[in-house]
Tab-separated table of C-alpha atoms in Angstrom:
chain	number	residue	atom	x	y	z
A	1	UNK	CA	183.877	-112.506	64.713
A	2	UNK	CA	183.599	-108.973	66.075
A	3	UNK	CA	181.428	-108.541	69.172
A	4	UNK	CA	180.492	-104.875	68.598
A	5	UNK	CA	180.953	-103.679	65.046
A	6	UNK	CA	180.571	-100.151	63.754
A	7	UNK	CA	180.451	-98.981	60.174
A	8	UNK	CA	182.014	-97.060	58.647
A	9	UNK	CA	185.376	-96.913	60.419
A	10	UNK	CA	186.215	-93.579	58.788
A	11	UNK	CA	183.820	-90.969	57.466
A	12	UNK	CA	184.835	-87.720	55.780
A	13	UNK	CA	181.990	-85.478	54.726
A	14	UNK	CA	181.149	-81.884	54.011
A	15	UNK	CA	179.359	-79.476	56.303
A	16	UNK	CA	175.615	-79.563	55.956
A	17	UNK	CA	175.430	-83.222	54.900
A	18	UNK	CA	173.399	-85.900	56.657
A	19	UNK	CA	175.162	-89.116	57.618
A	20	UNK	CA	174.534	-92.306	59.580
A	21	UNK	CA	176.785	-94.580	61.615
A	22	UNK	CA	175.655	-98.133	62.179
A	23	UNK	CA	176.340	-100.382	65.136
A	24	UNK	CA	175.599	-104.044	65.669
A	25	UNK	CA	176.400	-106.357	68.574
A	26	UNK	CA	176.284	-110.151	68.565
A	27	UNK	CA	176.702	-110.605	72.313
A	28	UNK	CA	173.030	-110.843	73.142
A	29	UNK	CA	173.308	-107.748	75.317
A	30	UNK	CA	170.190	-105.789	76.210
A	31	UNK	CA	171.765	-102.333	76.404
A	32	UNK	CA	173.595	-100.269	73.802
A	33	UNK	CA	175.275	-96.865	73.933
A	34	UNK	CA	176.757	-94.116	71.829
A	35	UNK	CA	179.764	-92.229	73.157
A	36	UNK	CA	181.613	-89.313	71.597
A	37	UNK	CA	185.339	-88.762	72.091
A	38	UNK	CA	186.275	-85.208	71.192
A	39	UNK	CA	189.640	-83.661	70.408
A	40	UNK	CA	190.399	-83.289	74.124
A	41	UNK	CA	189.898	-87.036	74.530
A	42	UNK	CA	186.775	-86.701	76.672
A	43	UNK	CA	184.569	-89.777	76.282
A	44	UNK	CA	181.010	-88.534	76.767
A	45	UNK	CA	177.795	-90.522	76.807
A	46	UNK	CA	175.255	-89.421	74.236
A	47	UNK	CA	172.495	-92.016	74.205
A	48	UNK	CA	171.619	-95.414	75.587
A	49	UNK	CA	168.905	-97.903	74.713
A	50	UNK	CA	167.797	-100.846	76.810
A	51	UNK	CA	165.690	-103.362	74.887
A	52	UNK	CA	164.913	-100.694	72.291
A	53	UNK	CA	163.834	-98.203	74.950
A	54	UNK	CA	165.747	-94.914	75.265
A	55	UNK	CA	167.118	-94.683	78.812
A	56	UNK	CA	169.869	-92.081	78.469
A	57	UNK	CA	169.446	-88.979	76.357
A	58	UNK	CA	172.175	-86.509	77.200
A	59	UNK	CA	172.131	-82.903	76.137
A	60	UNK	CA	173.167	-83.184	72.526
A	61	UNK	CA	171.907	-81.152	69.561
A	62	UNK	CA	168.687	-82.568	68.158
A	63	UNK	CA	170.531	-82.976	64.862
A	64	UNK	CA	171.684	-86.247	66.453
A	65	UNK	CA	169.049	-88.962	66.467
A	66	UNK	CA	169.573	-92.538	67.606
A	67	UNK	CA	167.500	-95.376	66.234
A	68	UNK	CA	167.285	-98.895	67.611
A	69	UNK	CA	165.358	-101.219	65.280
A	70	UNK	CA	166.077	-104.155	67.586
A	71	UNK	CA	168.214	-104.746	70.639
A	72	UNK	CA	171.192	-105.868	68.553
A	73	UNK	CA	171.369	-102.637	66.561
A	74	UNK	CA	171.782	-98.987	67.474
A	75	UNK	CA	172.327	-96.501	64.689
A	76	UNK	CA	173.226	-92.828	64.940
A	77	UNK	CA	171.929	-90.386	62.385
A	78	UNK	CA	173.362	-86.881	62.200
A	79	UNK	CA	171.672	-84.103	60.231
A	80	UNK	CA	173.249	-80.913	58.937
A	81	UNK	CA	176.768	-81.824	59.982
A	82	UNK	CA	178.935	-79.093	61.499
A	83	UNK	CA	182.700	-78.779	61.895
A	84	UNK	CA	182.351	-79.302	65.654
A	85	UNK	CA	180.845	-82.744	65.081
A	86	UNK	CA	184.258	-84.024	64.075
A	87	UNK	CA	185.173	-86.656	66.654
A	88	UNK	CA	185.468	-90.383	67.200
A	89	UNK	CA	182.114	-91.989	67.922
A	90	UNK	CA	182.093	-95.227	69.898
A	91	UNK	CA	179.254	-97.683	70.131
A	92	UNK	CA	179.134	-99.986	73.151
A	93	UNK	CA	176.922	-102.644	74.665
A	94	UNK	CA	176.412	-104.289	78.044
A	95	UNK	CA	174.175	-106.996	79.451
A	96	UNK	CA	172.584	-104.602	81.911
A	97	UNK	CA	172.512	-100.817	82.130
A	98	UNK	CA	175.468	-99.732	84.224
A	99	UNK	CA	176.879	-103.262	84.274
A	100	UNK	CA	179.627	-103.102	86.863
A	101	UNK	CA	180.686	-106.764	86.624
A	102	UNK	CA	181.677	-106.814	83.003
A	103	UNK	CA	181.537	-103.177	81.977
A	104	UNK	CA	180.822	-102.210	78.430
A	105	UNK	CA	182.074	-103.862	75.270
A	106	UNK	CA	183.089	-101.106	72.893
A	107	UNK	CA	183.312	-101.068	69.142
A	108	UNK	CA	186.502	-99.828	67.510
A	109	UNK	CA	185.086	-96.390	66.799
A	110	UNK	CA	184.079	-94.302	63.797
A	111	UNK	CA	186.302	-91.328	63.078
A	112	UNK	CA	184.082	-88.600	61.636
A	113	UNK	CA	185.749	-85.648	59.947
A	114	UNK	CA	183.594	-82.772	58.775
A	115	UNK	CA	185.256	-80.466	56.246
B	1	UNK	CA	182.632	-79.392	84.859
B	2	UNK	CA	184.911	-82.400	84.917
B	3	UNK	CA	183.705	-84.758	87.599
B	4	UNK	CA	186.296	-87.465	86.910
B	5	UNK	CA	189.890	-86.348	86.582
B	6	UNK	CA	193.039	-88.135	85.586
B	7	UNK	CA	195.646	-85.483	86.204
B	8	UNK	CA	198.608	-87.366	84.761
B	9	UNK	CA	198.320	-87.457	80.986
B	10	UNK	CA	201.238	-89.888	80.737
B	11	UNK	CA	203.358	-92.290	82.770
B	12	UNK	CA	206.468	-94.309	81.959
B	13	UNK	CA	207.435	-97.381	83.955
B	14	UNK	CA	210.162	-99.975	83.620
B	15	UNK	CA	209.088	-103.515	82.790
B	16	UNK	CA	208.592	-105.597	85.931
B	17	UNK	CA	207.934	-102.582	88.138
B	18	UNK	CA	204.619	-101.367	89.522
B	19	UNK	CA	202.454	-98.965	87.513
B	20	UNK	CA	200.125	-96.754	89.526
B	21	UNK	CA	197.439	-94.854	87.686
B	22	UNK	CA	195.390	-92.316	89.597
B	23	UNK	CA	191.889	-90.959	89.288
B	24	UNK	CA	190.095	-88.295	91.341
B	25	UNK	CA	186.412	-87.538	91.400
B	26	UNK	CA	184.235	-84.804	92.790
B	27	UNK	CA	180.761	-86.315	92.995
B	28	UNK	CA	180.075	-88.142	96.255
B	29	UNK	CA	177.112	-89.854	94.570
B	30	UNK	CA	179.390	-92.068	92.479
B	31	UNK	CA	178.991	-95.656	93.633
B	32	UNK	CA	180.591	-97.747	90.889
B	33	UNK	CA	183.984	-97.252	89.322
B	34	UNK	CA	185.508	-98.970	86.312
B	35	UNK	CA	188.900	-98.988	84.622
B	36	UNK	CA	189.324	-99.449	80.877
B	37	UNK	CA	192.378	-99.921	78.699
B	38	UNK	CA	192.555	-98.580	75.157
B	39	UNK	CA	194.963	-99.383	72.359
B	40	UNK	CA	195.243	-97.077	69.322
B	41	UNK	CA	192.482	-97.492	66.727
B	42	UNK	CA	190.520	-99.777	69.064
B	43	UNK	CA	187.671	-99.234	71.479
B	44	UNK	CA	188.256	-99.249	75.244
B	45	UNK	CA	188.409	-102.678	76.899
B	46	UNK	CA	187.011	-103.274	80.374
B	47	UNK	CA	189.672	-104.157	82.963
B	48	UNK	CA	188.343	-104.107	86.501
B	49	UNK	CA	185.644	-102.512	88.621
B	50	UNK	CA	184.970	-101.602	92.232
B	51	UNK	CA	181.851	-100.599	94.083
B	52	UNK	CA	181.778	-97.962	96.780
B	53	UNK	CA	181.163	-100.563	99.479
B	54	UNK	CA	184.662	-101.926	98.939
B	55	UNK	CA	188.090	-100.365	99.193
B	56	UNK	CA	190.003	-102.897	97.129
B	57	UNK	CA	189.405	-105.276	94.264
B	58	UNK	CA	192.018	-107.542	92.740
B	59	UNK	CA	192.146	-109.443	89.447
B	60	UNK	CA	195.453	-111.022	88.585
B	61	UNK	CA	198.056	-108.330	88.052
B	62	UNK	CA	195.463	-105.564	88.395
B	63	UNK	CA	194.292	-104.103	91.704
B	64	UNK	CA	192.002	-101.129	92.143
B	65	UNK	CA	191.970	-99.180	95.396
B	66	UNK	CA	189.203	-96.809	96.428
B	67	UNK	CA	189.590	-94.088	99.043
B	68	UNK	CA	186.120	-92.611	99.453
B	69	UNK	CA	187.086	-89.953	101.953
B	70	UNK	CA	189.684	-88.602	99.516
B	71	UNK	CA	187.461	-89.261	96.480
B	72	UNK	CA	190.386	-91.030	94.901
B	73	UNK	CA	190.945	-94.332	93.194
B	74	UNK	CA	194.040	-95.916	91.784
B	75	UNK	CA	194.882	-98.821	89.524
B	76	UNK	CA	197.997	-100.833	90.324
B	77	UNK	CA	199.565	-103.094	87.723
B	78	UNK	CA	202.178	-105.491	89.069
B	79	UNK	CA	204.394	-106.524	87.400
B	80	UNK	CA	204.088	-104.176	84.440
B	81	UNK	CA	204.596	-105.664	80.990
B	82	UNK	CA	205.264	-103.995	77.624
B	83	UNK	CA	201.834	-105.185	76.437
B	84	UNK	CA	200.279	-103.014	79.141
B	85	UNK	CA	201.313	-99.905	77.196
B	86	UNK	CA	198.010	-98.222	76.389
B	87	UNK	CA	195.734	-95.396	77.490
B	88	UNK	CA	193.876	-96.128	80.721
B	89	UNK	CA	190.527	-94.534	81.495
B	90	UNK	CA	188.710	-94.496	84.793
B	91	UNK	CA	184.941	-94.148	84.753
B	92	UNK	CA	182.429	-93.509	87.526
B	93	UNK	CA	178.674	-93.883	87.742
B	94	UNK	CA	176.353	-91.840	89.950
B	95	UNK	CA	173.940	-93.807	92.071
B	96	UNK	CA	170.493	-94.079	90.538
B	97	UNK	CA	171.663	-93.393	86.992
B	98	UNK	CA	172.576	-95.610	84.087
B	99	UNK	CA	175.602	-93.706	82.891
B	100	UNK	CA	179.326	-93.706	83.407
B	101	UNK	CA	181.404	-90.556	83.310
B	102	UNK	CA	184.909	-91.035	81.956
B	103	UNK	CA	188.189	-89.353	82.780
B	104	UNK	CA	190.449	-88.124	79.990
B	105	UNK	CA	192.866	-91.018	80.277
B	106	UNK	CA	196.507	-91.633	81.199
B	107	UNK	CA	198.919	-92.960	78.607
B	108	UNK	CA	201.065	-95.692	80.149
B	109	UNK	CA	204.313	-96.690	78.524
B	110	UNK	CA	206.073	-99.762	79.865
B	111	UNK	CA	209.718	-99.784	78.868
B	112	UNK	CA	211.407	-103.091	78.110
């Protein structure tokens, strides 16, 4: 009974394609996030939604677009994929933005490889 | 511009001994700090946190120390167990923002 689940776990695709990664949490949390972990192991925030409202929108190419149909779901759509988009993408959730008592609950990641 | 740094990429410790993982930061506006543990092929798992109004927080075998003047925090694990072998990330959040900035992690190996 996974708390934060991401699909797919692995994604291999060609340059120029459009792809989506889905994330769902069953914890009843109000806030969800997308993080990217690159080849140097940096975990960087990309987006965050609180109750379907965008509250963090870091400087990422506008080929990346998050969508939150409800507070339990946060999907990431990527247009015109490039080689440099290859990374592990983590979804996370928390009860409150910046929850310091319980931190974030992370999904297990989606490894995206662009060839 | 790396605001949160974990300068030791790896650390090996004998089982039963103390593990000390270090983290340095540059932004004096950080007011909350978290530690996460990550096993391969899994997402990070929250371990312990500390706010800037404290200098120590303890939870079982895990203690986090914060030295604001040195902009340094450390995670102590006592006693270390083989199951503690993982990558440990520190993360810091600037006051007035919603985000956490992560370090690059330290791989801890606890030897049986």
